[in-house]
Amino acid sequence: MDPLPASYLEAHRYDGAAIEHSRRDAIVPCALQPRDVAIVRDVWRYKFLTSPQLRELWWPAASVQAADRRLLKLFRAGHLDRFRPYARRGTGSYPWTYQLGEEGHTLLQHAGDIPDRQRYKHRPIIDYSRVVHDILA
């Protein structure tokens, strides 16, 4: 039997093991369309958006694959970063949650949405349960 944690902090410490952060080996530039800039702007505005939320906003009549291919290009180009919780074996996978990437920050600076003097700061995900996905009215 495992020993009990010595403190509340030890028992509730998050070590990052439950979240999968998608990694890119290198930045792969892509030609940006006006829609891409608007997508990056939405992700910046709302802090976190899931792939189903982005598909509903920007590809309501398109296939899931078309939307996911474009989001993958924006991720590989560094405009967006993404993560998701690990799923238990045999349960499928969770959708990716997107946040602003460093290249996206630079893009929005050039577009005038973010002041030039404001530096990019990566938002670490401490606790996935704090990420709000959908608000039901």
C-alpha atoms as a printed R data frame, in Angstrom:
    type eleno elety resid chain resno       x      y       z
1   ATOM     1    CA   MET     A     1   0.000  0.000   0.000
2   ATOM     2    CA   ASP     A     2   1.281  3.489  -0.887
3   ATOM     3    CA   PRO     A     3   2.108  5.772   2.045
4   ATOM     4    CA   LEU     A     4  -0.127  8.787   2.591
5   ATOM     5    CA   PRO     A     5   1.167 12.152   1.321
6   ATOM     6    CA   ALA     A     6   2.871 14.278   3.962
7   ATOM     7    CA   SER     A     7   0.885 17.426   3.161
8   ATOM     8    CA   TYR     A     8  -2.043 18.831   1.217
9   ATOM     9    CA   LEU     A     9   0.337 20.358  -1.347
10  ATOM    10    CA   GLU     A    10   2.082 17.039  -1.896
11  ATOM    11    CA   ALA     A    11  -1.249 15.267  -2.380
12  ATOM    12    CA   HIS     A    12  -2.517 17.860  -4.867
13  ATOM    13    CA   ARG     A    13   0.720 18.656  -6.646
14  ATOM    14    CA   TYR     A    14   0.372 18.549 -10.418
15  ATOM    15    CA   ASP     A    15   3.400 17.171 -12.260
16  ATOM    16    CA   GLY     A    16   2.217 17.507 -15.861
17  ATOM    17    CA   ALA     A    17   1.851 13.779 -16.389
18  ATOM    18    CA   ALA     A    18  -1.844 13.965 -17.289
19  ATOM    19    CA   ILE     A    19  -1.528 16.469 -20.135
20  ATOM    20    CA   GLU     A    20  -0.092 15.775 -23.571
21  ATOM    21    CA   HIS     A    21   1.604 18.828 -25.065
22  ATOM    22    CA   SER     A    22   1.967 18.576 -28.806
23  ATOM    23    CA   ARG     A    23   5.548 19.255 -29.875
24  ATOM    24    CA   ARG     A    24   6.949 20.501 -33.152
25  ATOM    25    CA   ASP     A    25  10.509 19.761 -34.281
26  ATOM    26    CA   ALA     A    26  10.799 23.003 -36.211
27  ATOM    27    CA   ILE     A    27   8.655 25.901 -37.359
28  ATOM    28    CA   VAL     A    28   7.139 25.191 -40.778
29  ATOM    29    CA   PRO     A    29   5.962 28.496 -42.291
30  ATOM    30    CA   CYS     A    30   2.657 28.557 -44.124
31  ATOM    31    CA   ALA     A    31   0.898 31.124 -46.304
32  ATOM    32    CA   LEU     A    32  -1.698 32.832 -44.141
33  ATOM    33    CA   GLN     A    33  -5.208 33.610 -45.282
34  ATOM    34    CA   PRO     A    34  -7.360 36.351 -43.669
35  ATOM    35    CA   ARG     A    35  -9.348 33.585 -41.948
36  ATOM    36    CA   ASP     A    36  -6.130 32.273 -40.346
37  ATOM    37    CA   VAL     A    37  -5.404 35.678 -38.798
38  ATOM    38    CA   ALA     A    38  -8.987 35.814 -37.487
39  ATOM    39    CA   ILE     A    39  -8.636 32.306 -36.004
40  ATOM    40    CA   VAL     A    40  -5.407 33.267 -34.229
41  ATOM    41    CA   ARG     A    41  -7.114 36.451 -33.000
42  ATOM    42    CA   ASP     A    42 -10.036 34.413 -31.595
43  ATOM    43    CA   VAL     A    43  -7.695 32.033 -29.782
44  ATOM    44    CA   TRP     A    44  -5.839 35.024 -28.298
45  ATOM    45    CA   ARG     A    45  -9.106 36.725 -27.304
46  ATOM    46    CA   TYR     A    46 -10.583 33.664 -25.561
47  ATOM    47    CA   LYS     A    47  -7.222 32.286 -24.274
48  ATOM    48    CA   PHE     A    48  -8.187 28.642 -24.981
49  ATOM    49    CA   LEU     A    49 -10.387 27.129 -27.697
50  ATOM    50    CA   THR     A    50 -10.872 23.455 -28.498
51  ATOM    51    CA   SER     A    51 -10.806 22.032 -31.997
52  ATOM    52    CA   PRO     A    52 -14.607 21.396 -31.944
53  ATOM    53    CA   GLN     A    53 -15.200 25.018 -30.906
54  ATOM    54    CA   LEU     A    54 -12.960 26.295 -33.692
55  ATOM    55    CA   ARG     A    55 -14.638 23.991 -36.227
56  ATOM    56    CA   GLU     A    56 -18.047 25.300 -35.160
57  ATOM    57    CA   LEU     A    57 -16.894 28.914 -35.479
58  ATOM    58    CA   TRP     A    58 -14.872 28.734 -38.680
59  ATOM    59    CA   TRP     A    59 -15.829 25.560 -40.568
60  ATOM    60    CA   PRO     A    60 -19.519 24.956 -39.797
61  ATOM    61    CA   ALA     A    61 -20.228 23.247 -43.129
62  ATOM    62    CA   ALA     A    62 -16.802 21.718 -43.824
63  ATOM    63    CA   SER     A    63 -15.454 18.325 -42.912
64  ATOM    64    CA   VAL     A    64 -13.668 17.687 -39.635
65  ATOM    65    CA   GLN     A    65 -10.546 16.741 -41.607
66  ATOM    66    CA   ALA     A    66 -10.427 20.061 -43.486
67  ATOM    67    CA   ALA     A    67 -10.564 22.058 -40.252
68  ATOM    68    CA   ASP     A    68  -8.059 19.818 -38.468
69  ATOM    69    CA   ARG     A    69  -5.591 20.049 -41.376
70  ATOM    70    CA   ARG     A    70  -5.642 23.851 -41.229
71  ATOM    71    CA   LEU     A    71  -5.305 23.925 -37.432
72  ATOM    72    CA   LEU     A    72  -2.360 21.542 -37.730
73  ATOM    73    CA   LYS     A    73  -0.711 23.918 -40.238
74  ATOM    74    CA   LEU     A    74  -1.216 26.858 -37.869
75  ATOM    75    CA   PHE     A    75   0.265 24.760 -35.052
76  ATOM    76    CA   ARG     A    76   3.282 23.679 -37.134
77  ATOM    77    CA   ALA     A    77   3.855 27.315 -38.151
78  ATOM    78    CA   GLY     A    78   3.988 28.280 -34.450
79  ATOM    79    CA   HIS     A    79   0.905 30.503 -34.533
80  ATOM    80    CA   LEU     A    80  -0.945 28.182 -32.146
81  ATOM    81    CA   ASP     A    81   0.141 25.789 -29.403
82  ATOM    82    CA   ARG     A    82  -1.985 22.830 -28.384
83  ATOM    83    CA   PHE     A    83  -2.479 20.318 -25.592
84  ATOM    84    CA   ARG     A    84  -4.966 17.714 -24.397
85  ATOM    85    CA   PRO     A    85  -5.325 15.323 -21.484
86  ATOM    86    CA   TYR     A    86  -4.204 11.759 -21.935
87  ATOM    87    CA   ALA     A    87  -7.127  9.381 -22.319
88  ATOM    88    CA   ARG     A    88  -7.330  5.990 -20.706
89  ATOM    89    CA   ARG     A    89  -6.525  3.094 -23.004
90  ATOM    90    CA   GLY     A    90  -9.480  2.129 -25.155
91  ATOM    91    CA   THR     A    91 -11.449  5.343 -24.622
92  ATOM    92    CA   GLY     A    92 -10.349  7.289 -27.712
93  ATOM    93    CA   SER     A    93  -8.686 10.664 -27.427
94  ATOM    94    CA   TYR     A    94  -9.661 14.096 -26.218
95  ATOM    95    CA   PRO     A    95  -9.823 17.022 -28.664
96  ATOM    96    CA   TRP     A    96  -6.878 19.391 -28.825
97  ATOM    97    CA   THR     A    97  -7.152 22.646 -26.897
98  ATOM    98    CA   TYR     A    98  -5.422 25.560 -28.637
99  ATOM    99    CA   GLN     A    99  -3.723 28.619 -27.185
100 ATOM   100    CA   LEU     A   100  -1.696 31.420 -28.728
101 ATOM   101    CA   GLY     A   101   1.798 30.480 -29.924
102 ATOM   102    CA   GLU     A   102   4.838 32.739 -30.147
103 ATOM   103    CA   GLU     A   103   4.512 33.243 -33.913
104 ATOM   104    CA   GLY     A   104   0.821 34.042 -33.446
105 ATOM   105    CA   HIS     A   105   1.770 36.686 -30.895
106 ATOM   106    CA   THR     A   106   4.134 38.263 -33.429
107 ATOM   107    CA   LEU     A   107   1.428 38.051 -36.104
108 ATOM   108    CA   LEU     A   108  -1.060 39.901 -33.912
109 ATOM   109    CA   GLN     A   109   1.564 42.518 -33.052
110 ATOM   110    CA   HIS     A   110   2.037 43.203 -36.771
111 ATOM   111    CA   ALA     A   111  -1.763 43.340 -37.179
112 ATOM   112    CA   GLY     A   112  -1.962 45.945 -34.409
113 ATOM   113    CA   ASP     A   113  -3.956 43.818 -31.942
114 ATOM   114    CA   ILE     A   114  -1.123 43.438 -29.413
115 ATOM   115    CA   PRO     A   115   1.156 46.374 -28.496
116 ATOM   116    CA   ASP     A   116   4.722 46.065 -29.861
117 ATOM   117    CA   ARG     A   117   6.242 46.374 -26.398
118 ATOM   118    CA   GLN     A   118   4.190 43.472 -24.976
119 ATOM   119    CA   ARG     A   119   6.293 40.308 -24.917
120 ATOM   120    CA   TYR     A   120   5.037 36.814 -25.558
121 ATOM   121    CA   LYS     A   121   4.416 34.801 -22.416
122 ATOM   122    CA   HIS     A   122   3.613 31.111 -22.659
123 ATOM   123    CA   ARG     A   123   0.623 30.128 -20.500
124 ATOM   124    CA   PRO     A   124   1.544 26.964 -18.622
125 ATOM   125    CA   ILE     A   125  -1.320 24.566 -17.972
126 ATOM   126    CA   ILE     A   126  -1.195 23.723 -14.291
127 ATOM   127    CA   ASP     A   127  -4.525 21.972 -13.944
128 ATOM   128    CA   TYR     A   128  -6.522 20.844 -16.975
129 ATOM   129    CA   SER     A   129  -9.732 20.849 -14.941
130 ATOM   130    CA   ARG     A   130  -9.486 24.675 -14.856
131 ATOM   131    CA   VAL     A   131  -9.787 24.947 -18.644
132 ATOM   132    CA   VAL     A   132 -13.386 25.759 -19.526
133 ATOM   133    CA   HIS     A   133 -14.519 24.098 -22.731
134 ATOM   134    CA   ASP     A   134 -18.154 24.869 -23.287
135 ATOM   135    CA   ILE     A   135 -20.688 27.094 -21.587
136 ATOM   136    CA   LEU     A   136 -24.196 25.762 -21.810
137 ATOM   137    CA   ALA     A   137 -26.956 28.352 -21.529
